[in-house]
Coordinates of C-alpha atoms and ligand atoms in Angstrom, one line a residue:
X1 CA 34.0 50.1 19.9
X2 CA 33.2 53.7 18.4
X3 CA 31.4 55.7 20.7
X4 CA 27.8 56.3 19.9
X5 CA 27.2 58.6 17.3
X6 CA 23.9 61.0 17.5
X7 CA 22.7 61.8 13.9
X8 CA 20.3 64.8 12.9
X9 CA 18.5 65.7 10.3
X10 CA 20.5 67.7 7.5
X11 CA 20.4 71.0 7.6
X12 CA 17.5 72.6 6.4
X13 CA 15.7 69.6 6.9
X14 CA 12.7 68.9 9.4
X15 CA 10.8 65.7 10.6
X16 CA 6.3 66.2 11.1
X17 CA 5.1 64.9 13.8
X18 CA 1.9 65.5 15.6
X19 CA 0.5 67.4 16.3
X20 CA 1.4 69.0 13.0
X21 CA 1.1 66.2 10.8
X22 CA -2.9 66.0 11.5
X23 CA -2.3 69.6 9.9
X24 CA -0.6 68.1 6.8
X25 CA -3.4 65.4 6.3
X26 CA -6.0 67.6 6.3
X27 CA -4.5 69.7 4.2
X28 CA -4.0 66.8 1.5
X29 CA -7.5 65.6 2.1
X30 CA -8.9 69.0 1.0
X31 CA -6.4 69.1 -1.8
X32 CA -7.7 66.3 -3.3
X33 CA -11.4 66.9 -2.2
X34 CA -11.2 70.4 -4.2
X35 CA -8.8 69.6 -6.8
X36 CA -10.8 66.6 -7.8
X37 CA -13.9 68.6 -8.7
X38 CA -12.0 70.5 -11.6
X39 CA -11.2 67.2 -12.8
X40 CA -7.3 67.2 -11.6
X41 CA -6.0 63.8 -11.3
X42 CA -2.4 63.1 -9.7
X43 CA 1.0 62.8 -11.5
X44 CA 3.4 60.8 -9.5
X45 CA 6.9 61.5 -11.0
X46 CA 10.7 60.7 -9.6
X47 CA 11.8 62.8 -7.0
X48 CA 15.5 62.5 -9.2
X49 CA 15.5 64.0 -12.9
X50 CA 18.5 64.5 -15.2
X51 CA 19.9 67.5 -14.4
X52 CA 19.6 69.4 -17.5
X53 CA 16.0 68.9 -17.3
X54 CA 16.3 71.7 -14.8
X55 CA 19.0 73.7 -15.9
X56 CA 17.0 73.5 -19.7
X57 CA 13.7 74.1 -18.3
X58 CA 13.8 76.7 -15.2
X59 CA 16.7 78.6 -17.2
X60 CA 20.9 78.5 -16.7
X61 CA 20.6 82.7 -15.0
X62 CA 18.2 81.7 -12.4
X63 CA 18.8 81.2 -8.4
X64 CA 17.4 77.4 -8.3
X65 CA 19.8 76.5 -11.0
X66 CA 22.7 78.7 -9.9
X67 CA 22.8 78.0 -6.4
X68 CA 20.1 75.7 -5.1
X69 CA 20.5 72.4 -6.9
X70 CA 21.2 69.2 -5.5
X71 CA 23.2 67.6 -7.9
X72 CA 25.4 64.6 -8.4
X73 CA 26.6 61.5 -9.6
X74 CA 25.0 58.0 -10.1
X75 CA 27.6 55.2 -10.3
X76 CA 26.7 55.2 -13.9
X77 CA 28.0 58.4 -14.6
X78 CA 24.6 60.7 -15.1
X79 CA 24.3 63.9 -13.6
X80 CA 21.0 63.5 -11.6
X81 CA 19.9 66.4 -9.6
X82 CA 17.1 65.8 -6.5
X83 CA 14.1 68.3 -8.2
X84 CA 14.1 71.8 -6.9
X85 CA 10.2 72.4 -8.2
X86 CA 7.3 70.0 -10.2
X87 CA 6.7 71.9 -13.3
X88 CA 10.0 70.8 -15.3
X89 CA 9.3 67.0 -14.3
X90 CA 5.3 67.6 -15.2
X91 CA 6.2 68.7 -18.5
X92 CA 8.5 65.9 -19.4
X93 CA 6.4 63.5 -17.6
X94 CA 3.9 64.8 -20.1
X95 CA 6.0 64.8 -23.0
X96 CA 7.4 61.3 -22.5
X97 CA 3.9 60.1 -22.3
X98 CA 2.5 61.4 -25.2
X99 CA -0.5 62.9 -22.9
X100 CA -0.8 65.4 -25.4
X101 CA -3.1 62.8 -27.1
X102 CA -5.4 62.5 -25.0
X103 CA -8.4 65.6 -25.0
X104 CA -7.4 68.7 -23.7
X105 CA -7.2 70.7 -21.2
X106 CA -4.6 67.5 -19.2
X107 CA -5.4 68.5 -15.6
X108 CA -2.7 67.1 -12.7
X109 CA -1.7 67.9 -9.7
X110 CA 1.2 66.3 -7.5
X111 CA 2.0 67.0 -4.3
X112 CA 6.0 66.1 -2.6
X113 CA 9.5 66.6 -1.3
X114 CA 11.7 69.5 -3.3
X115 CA 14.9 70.4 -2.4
X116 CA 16.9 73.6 -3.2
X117 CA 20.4 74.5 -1.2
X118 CA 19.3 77.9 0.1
X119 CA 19.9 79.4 3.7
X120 CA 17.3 78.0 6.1
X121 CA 15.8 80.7 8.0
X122 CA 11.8 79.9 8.9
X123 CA 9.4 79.5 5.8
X124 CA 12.7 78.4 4.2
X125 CA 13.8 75.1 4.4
X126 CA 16.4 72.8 1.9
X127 CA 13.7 69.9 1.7
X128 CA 10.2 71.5 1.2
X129 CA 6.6 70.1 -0.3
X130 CA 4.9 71.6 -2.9
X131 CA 1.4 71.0 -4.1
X132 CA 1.8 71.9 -7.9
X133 CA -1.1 71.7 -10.2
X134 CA -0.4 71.7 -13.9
X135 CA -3.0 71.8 -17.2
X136 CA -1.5 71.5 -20.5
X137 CA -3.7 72.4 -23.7
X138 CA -5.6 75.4 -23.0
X139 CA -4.7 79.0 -23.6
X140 CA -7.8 80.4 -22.4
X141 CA -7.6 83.1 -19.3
X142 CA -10.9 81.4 -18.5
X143 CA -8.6 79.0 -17.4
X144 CA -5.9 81.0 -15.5
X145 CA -9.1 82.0 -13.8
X146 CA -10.7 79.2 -12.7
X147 CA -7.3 77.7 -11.6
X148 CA -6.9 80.5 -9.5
X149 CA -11.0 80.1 -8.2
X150 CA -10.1 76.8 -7.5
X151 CA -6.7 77.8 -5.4
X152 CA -9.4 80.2 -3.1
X153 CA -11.3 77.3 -2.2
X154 CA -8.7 75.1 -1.5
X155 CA -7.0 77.4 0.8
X156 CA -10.8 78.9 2.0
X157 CA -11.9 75.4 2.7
X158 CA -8.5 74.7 4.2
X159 CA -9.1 77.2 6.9
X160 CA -7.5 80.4 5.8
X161 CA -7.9 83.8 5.0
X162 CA -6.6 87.0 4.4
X163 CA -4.3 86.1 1.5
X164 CA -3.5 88.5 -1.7
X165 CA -3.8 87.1 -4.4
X166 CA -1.5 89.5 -6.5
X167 CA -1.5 89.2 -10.6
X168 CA 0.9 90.5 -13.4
X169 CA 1.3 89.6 -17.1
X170 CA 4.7 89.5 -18.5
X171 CA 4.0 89.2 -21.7
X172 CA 5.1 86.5 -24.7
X173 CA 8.0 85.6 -27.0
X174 CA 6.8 88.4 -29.7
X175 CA 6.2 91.7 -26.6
X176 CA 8.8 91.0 -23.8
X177 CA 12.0 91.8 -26.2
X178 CA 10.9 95.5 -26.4
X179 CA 9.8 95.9 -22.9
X180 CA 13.4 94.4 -21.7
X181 CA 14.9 96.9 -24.0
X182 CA 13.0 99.8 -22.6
X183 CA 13.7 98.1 -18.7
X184 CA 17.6 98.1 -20.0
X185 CA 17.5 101.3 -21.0
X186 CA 16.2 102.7 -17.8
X187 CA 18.3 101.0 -15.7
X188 CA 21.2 101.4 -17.4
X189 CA 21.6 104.8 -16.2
X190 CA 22.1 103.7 -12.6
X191 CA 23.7 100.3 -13.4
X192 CA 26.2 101.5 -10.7
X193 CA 23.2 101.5 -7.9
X194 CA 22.1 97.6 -8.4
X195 CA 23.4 95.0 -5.9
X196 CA 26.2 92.8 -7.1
X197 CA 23.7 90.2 -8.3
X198 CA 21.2 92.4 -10.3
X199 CA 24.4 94.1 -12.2
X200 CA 24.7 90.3 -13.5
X201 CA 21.0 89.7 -14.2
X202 CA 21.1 93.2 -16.4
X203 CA 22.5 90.9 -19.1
X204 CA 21.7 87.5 -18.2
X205 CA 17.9 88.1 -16.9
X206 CA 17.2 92.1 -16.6
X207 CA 13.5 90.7 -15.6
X208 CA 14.4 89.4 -12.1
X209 CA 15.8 93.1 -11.0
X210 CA 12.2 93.7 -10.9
X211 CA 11.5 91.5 -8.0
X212 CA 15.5 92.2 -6.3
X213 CA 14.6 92.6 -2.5
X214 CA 17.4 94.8 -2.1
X215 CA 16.7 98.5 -1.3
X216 CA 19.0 100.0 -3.9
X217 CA 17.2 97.7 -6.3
X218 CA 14.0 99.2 -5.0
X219 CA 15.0 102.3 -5.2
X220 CA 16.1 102.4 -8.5
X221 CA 13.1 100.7 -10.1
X222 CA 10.5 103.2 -9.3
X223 CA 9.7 104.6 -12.6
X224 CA 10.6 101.6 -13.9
X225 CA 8.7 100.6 -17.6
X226 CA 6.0 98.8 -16.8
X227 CA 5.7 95.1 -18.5
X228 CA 1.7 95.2 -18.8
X229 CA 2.5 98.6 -20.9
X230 CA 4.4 96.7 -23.3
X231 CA 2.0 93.9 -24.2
X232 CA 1.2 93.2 -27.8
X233 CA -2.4 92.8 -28.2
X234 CA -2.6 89.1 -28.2
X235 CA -1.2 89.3 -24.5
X236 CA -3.0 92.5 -23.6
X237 CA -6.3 91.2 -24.7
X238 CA -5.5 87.8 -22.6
X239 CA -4.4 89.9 -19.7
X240 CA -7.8 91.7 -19.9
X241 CA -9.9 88.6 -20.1
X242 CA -8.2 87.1 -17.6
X243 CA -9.6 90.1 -14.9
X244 CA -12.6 89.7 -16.3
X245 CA -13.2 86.2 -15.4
X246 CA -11.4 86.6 -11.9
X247 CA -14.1 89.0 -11.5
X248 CA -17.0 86.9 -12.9
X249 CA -15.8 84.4 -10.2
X250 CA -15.6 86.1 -7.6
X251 CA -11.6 85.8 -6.8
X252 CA -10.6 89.5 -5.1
X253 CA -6.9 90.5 -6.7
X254 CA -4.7 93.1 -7.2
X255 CA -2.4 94.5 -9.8
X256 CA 1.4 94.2 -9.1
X257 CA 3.7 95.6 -11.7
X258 CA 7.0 94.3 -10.7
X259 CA 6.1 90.5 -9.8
X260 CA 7.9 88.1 -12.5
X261 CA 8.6 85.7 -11.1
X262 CA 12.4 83.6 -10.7
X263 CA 11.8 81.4 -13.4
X264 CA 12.6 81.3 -17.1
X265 CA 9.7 79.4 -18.5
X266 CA 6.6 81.7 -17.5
X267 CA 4.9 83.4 -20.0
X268 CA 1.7 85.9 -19.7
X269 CA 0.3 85.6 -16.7
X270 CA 2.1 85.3 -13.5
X271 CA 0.8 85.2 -9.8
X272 CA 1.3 85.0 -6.4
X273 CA -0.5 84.3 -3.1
X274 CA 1.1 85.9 0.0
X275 CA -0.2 86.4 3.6
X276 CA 0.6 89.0 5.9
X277 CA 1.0 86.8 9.0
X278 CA 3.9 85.5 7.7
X279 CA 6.9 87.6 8.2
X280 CA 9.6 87.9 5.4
X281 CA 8.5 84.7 3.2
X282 CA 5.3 85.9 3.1
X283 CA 4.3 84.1 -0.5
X284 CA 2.4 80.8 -0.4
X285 CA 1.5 80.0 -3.7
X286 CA 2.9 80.9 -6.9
X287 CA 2.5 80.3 -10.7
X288 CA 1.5 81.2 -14.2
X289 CA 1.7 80.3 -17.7
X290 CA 4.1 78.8 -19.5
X291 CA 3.1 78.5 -23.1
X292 CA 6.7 77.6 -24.7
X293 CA 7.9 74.4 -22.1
X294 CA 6.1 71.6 -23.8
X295 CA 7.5 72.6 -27.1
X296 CA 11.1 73.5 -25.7
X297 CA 10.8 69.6 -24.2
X298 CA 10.0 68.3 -27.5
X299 CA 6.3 68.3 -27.6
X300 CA 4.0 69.9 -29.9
X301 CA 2.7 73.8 -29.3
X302 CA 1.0 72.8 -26.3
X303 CA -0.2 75.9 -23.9
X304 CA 0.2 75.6 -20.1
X305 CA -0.5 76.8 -17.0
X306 CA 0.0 75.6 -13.5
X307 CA 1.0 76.9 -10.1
X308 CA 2.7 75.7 -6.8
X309 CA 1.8 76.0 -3.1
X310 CA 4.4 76.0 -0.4
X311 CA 2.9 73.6 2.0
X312 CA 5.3 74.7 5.1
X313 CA 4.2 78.1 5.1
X314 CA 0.0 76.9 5.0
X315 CA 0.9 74.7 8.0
X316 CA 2.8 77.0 9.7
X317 CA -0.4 79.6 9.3
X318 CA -2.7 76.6 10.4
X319 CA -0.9 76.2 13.5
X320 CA -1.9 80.0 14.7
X321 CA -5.5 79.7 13.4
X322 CA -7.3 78.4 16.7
X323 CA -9.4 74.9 17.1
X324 CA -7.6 72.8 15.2
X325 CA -8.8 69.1 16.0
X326 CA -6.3 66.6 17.5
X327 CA -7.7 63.5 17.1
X328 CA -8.0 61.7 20.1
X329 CA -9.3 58.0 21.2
X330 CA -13.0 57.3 21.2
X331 CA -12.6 54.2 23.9
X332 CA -9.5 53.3 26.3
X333 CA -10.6 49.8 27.4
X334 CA -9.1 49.1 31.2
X335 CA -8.7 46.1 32.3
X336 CA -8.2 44.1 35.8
X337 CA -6.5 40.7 35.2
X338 CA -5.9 38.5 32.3
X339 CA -9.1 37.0 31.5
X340 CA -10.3 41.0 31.1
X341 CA -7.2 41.7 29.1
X342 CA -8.4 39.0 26.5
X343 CA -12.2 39.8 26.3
X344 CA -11.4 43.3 25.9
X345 CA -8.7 43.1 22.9
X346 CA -11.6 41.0 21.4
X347 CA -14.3 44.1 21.8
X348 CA -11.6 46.8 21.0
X349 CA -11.3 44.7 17.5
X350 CA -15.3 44.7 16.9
X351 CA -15.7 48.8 17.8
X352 CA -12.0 49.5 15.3
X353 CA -14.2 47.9 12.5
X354 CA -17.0 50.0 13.5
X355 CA -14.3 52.8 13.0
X356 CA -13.4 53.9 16.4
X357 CA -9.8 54.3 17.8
X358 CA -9.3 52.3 20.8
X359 CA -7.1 51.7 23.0
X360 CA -6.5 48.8 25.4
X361 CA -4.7 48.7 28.9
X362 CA -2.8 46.1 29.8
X363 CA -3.8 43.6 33.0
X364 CA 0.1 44.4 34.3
X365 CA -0.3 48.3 35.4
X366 CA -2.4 49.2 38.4
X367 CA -5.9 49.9 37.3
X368 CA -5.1 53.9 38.6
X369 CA -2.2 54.0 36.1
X370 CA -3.9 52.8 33.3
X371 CA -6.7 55.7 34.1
X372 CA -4.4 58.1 34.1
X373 CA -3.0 57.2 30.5
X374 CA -6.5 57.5 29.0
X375 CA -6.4 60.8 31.0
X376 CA -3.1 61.5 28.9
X377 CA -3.9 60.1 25.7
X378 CA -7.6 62.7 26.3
X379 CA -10.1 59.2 25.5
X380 CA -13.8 60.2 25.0
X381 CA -14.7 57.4 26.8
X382 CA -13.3 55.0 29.6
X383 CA -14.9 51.6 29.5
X384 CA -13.6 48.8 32.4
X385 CA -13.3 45.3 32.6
X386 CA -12.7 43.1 35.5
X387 CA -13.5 39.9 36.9
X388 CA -16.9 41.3 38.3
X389 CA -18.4 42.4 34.9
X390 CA -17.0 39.5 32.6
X391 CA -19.0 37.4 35.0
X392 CA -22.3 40.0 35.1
X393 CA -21.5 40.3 31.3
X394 CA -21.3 44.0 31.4
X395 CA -18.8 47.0 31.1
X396 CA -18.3 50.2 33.2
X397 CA -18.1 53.4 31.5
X398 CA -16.5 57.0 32.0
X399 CA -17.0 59.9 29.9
X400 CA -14.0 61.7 30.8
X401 CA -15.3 65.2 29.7
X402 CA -17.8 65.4 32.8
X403 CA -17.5 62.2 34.5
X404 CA -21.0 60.9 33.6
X405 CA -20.5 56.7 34.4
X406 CA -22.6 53.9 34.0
X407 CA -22.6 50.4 32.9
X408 CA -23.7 48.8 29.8
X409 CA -23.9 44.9 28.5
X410 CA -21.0 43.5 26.9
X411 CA -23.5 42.8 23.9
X412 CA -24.1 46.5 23.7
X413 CA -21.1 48.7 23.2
X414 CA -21.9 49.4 19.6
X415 CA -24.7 50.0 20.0
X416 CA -24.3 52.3 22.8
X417 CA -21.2 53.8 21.3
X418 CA -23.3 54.8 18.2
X419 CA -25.9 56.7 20.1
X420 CA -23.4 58.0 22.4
X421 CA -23.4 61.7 20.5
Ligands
ATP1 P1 10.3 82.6 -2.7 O1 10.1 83.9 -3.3 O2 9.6 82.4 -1.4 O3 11.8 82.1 -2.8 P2 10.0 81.1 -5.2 O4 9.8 82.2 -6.1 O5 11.3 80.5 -5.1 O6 9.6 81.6 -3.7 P3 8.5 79.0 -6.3 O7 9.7 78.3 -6.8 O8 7.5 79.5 -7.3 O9 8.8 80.1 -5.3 O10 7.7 78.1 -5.3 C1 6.3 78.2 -5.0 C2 6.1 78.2 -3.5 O11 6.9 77.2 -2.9 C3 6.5 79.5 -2.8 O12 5.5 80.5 -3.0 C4 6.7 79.1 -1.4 O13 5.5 79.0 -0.7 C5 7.2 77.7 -1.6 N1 8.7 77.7 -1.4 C6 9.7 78.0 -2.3 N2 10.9 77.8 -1.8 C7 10.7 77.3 -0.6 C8 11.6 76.9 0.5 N3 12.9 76.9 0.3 N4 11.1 76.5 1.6 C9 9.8 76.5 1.8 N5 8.9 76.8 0.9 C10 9.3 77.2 -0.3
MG2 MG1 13.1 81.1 -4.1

């Protein structure tokens, strides 16, 4: 016989549990809550697309499609690759669908598993959720705006603060050729100060050197062209309107010149959400527009904008912010001998449809170990049954928080239990 093997998760790859996962479903339910009211309703798509989906979509020079994809084989011969972000799989989802049909602005927002091969390091994991919120149809920065209001409340009503929420615009199809040739032109001088990989981008995607963390990179960019001074009016006038709704609604930003963000498809506006209590991956939401995608995937003209929020890093925020709740068992019914044990897995099923969690003991342990479990498990309450009160028809009770007792009728838990605050 093989000796036992013990597995782990793949590298990169983590398990929730609680107390955590409490954080995770609060965080979905005030996704939902929130997202709902703007009228977003959720887009389920595969967690597997054809690989040139992504390579098509998020653009060939890019790090995702580089370096991070998960690709391979079906036994039928199609190159499949697990998705490394939502927007390419929204857009063909959308496509595919014909939801260009229906009235516009489409609102939807998905929320899931992606998975890039980068180096794990924390905030950076190989199988990561996203929340990604896409509308197709709209090219108004009244929308851009009100996307981004809506982000602030999700992530104020969530339970955190002190994010920037940073904003660039990087221009169209018609603008962005002459502001690449001015960027080219400037750092063409120093070509021989760029890291290995922005010497590459300078001919395959000169706009990524201007987010290169690397300190030559840095260094060599100040001075830099600026995109937002080569915007053709169409996209300087959108730019414009766009601050002036963020204003109108109240969403605090600030300018930042060299954020463009790693993929192909964005046009126009870009942003990004980062916290400083986060160390080096510091950004927890980004997006923008991308008014070209649903044509490039075969639909009509169809403008877009959407964004992504890196679930990981809100959780991992969550967890310093104090008082988060653990939910904890209402009622831990003890019991002394059988005919207890049965009368009280009969009550605990009448107070779980009244909606509590309860938890029964079991006539086996010692009446002391089965108090000291619903000391464990931190039970409001303590109720116990035993020979004595099955005959009186009654139940003793324990608040565990300051030891207050008493006894009630059998006939009465619900009632008490739904005075008891
Ligand atoms: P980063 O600059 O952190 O690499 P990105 O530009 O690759 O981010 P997007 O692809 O736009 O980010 O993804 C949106 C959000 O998803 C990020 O802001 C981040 O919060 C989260 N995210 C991206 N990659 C990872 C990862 N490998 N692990 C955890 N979260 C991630
Ligand atoms: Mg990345």
């Amino acid at each position: 016989m093989c000796p036992a093997e013990k597995f782990r998760a793949p590298k990169g790859m983590r398990d929730v549990l609680p107390p955590d996962i409490y954080i995770w479903q609060k965080l979905e339910k005030t996704a939902f809550e929130v997202l709902s009211r703007y009228g977003f309703r959720e887009m389920r798509t595969p967690v597997v697309e054809s690989t040139a989906l992504f390579s098509r979509g998020i653009g060939e020079a890019t790090d995702i499609v580089e370096k991070e994809m998960y690709t391979f084989e079906d036994k039928g011969g199609r190159s499949l690759t697990l998705r490394p972000e939502g927007t390419a799989s929204a857009v063909r989802c959308y496509v595919e669908n014909q939801l260009y049909n229906l009235p516009s602005p489409q609102k939807y927002y998905y929320w899931g598993p992606m998975f890039r091969y980068e180096r794990p390091q924390a905030g950076r994991y190989r199988q990561f959720y996203q929340l990604g919120v896409e509308a197709f149809g709209s090219d108004s920065p009244a929308l851009d705006a009100e996307l981004l209001s809506m982000l602030r409340h999700f992530l104020l009503k969530s339970g955190l603060e002190g994010l920037n929420f940073q904003i660039n615009s990087i221009g169209c199809r018609a603008c962005r050729p002459d502001f690449i040739k001015a960027l080219l032109e400037y750092l063409g001088a120093g070509l021989e100060g760029l890291c290995a990989d922005c010497r590459r981008r300078y001919s395959a995607n000169p706009l990524r050197i201007l987010d290169c963390k690397a300190s030559g990179c840095q260094e060599l960019r100040k001075g830099a062209p600026r995109v937002t001074d080569h915007l053709c009016d169409g996209c300087h006038d959108h730019f414009d309107k766009f601050q002036h709704y963020l204003k109108l609604l109240d969403v605090p930003f600030s300018l930042n010149h060299e954020m463009v963000r790693g993929l192909d498809y964005y046009t126009r506006t870009t942003f990004e959400v980062t916290s400083e209590n986060l160390g080096a991956q510091n950004a927890v939401t980004a997006g923008g527009r991308y008014d070209g995608l649903v044509r490039e995937f075969g639909g009509p003209d169809t403008p877009a904008f959407g964004f992504a929020v890196g679930m990981e890093r809100l959780v991992e925020l969550l967890r310093q912010a104090p008082g988060q709740d653990v939910p904890r068992p209402g009622i831990f019914i003890a019991v002394i001998g059988e005919r207890a044990h049965s009368e009280a897995l009969l009550t605990a099923e009448v107070l779980r449809a009244d909606g509590s969690w309860v938890e029964v003991g079991e006539h086996t342990a010692s009446l002391k170990n089965q108090l000291r479990k619903a000391d464990r498990l931190s039970a409001e309450y303590v109720f116990i049954i035993g020979d004595e009160e099955l005959d009186a028809g009654s139940i003793k009770w324990k608040r565990l928080s300051d030891s207050a007792s008493g006894s009630l009728p059998a006939a009465g838990v619900r009632s008490f239990l739904s005075g008891r605050r």
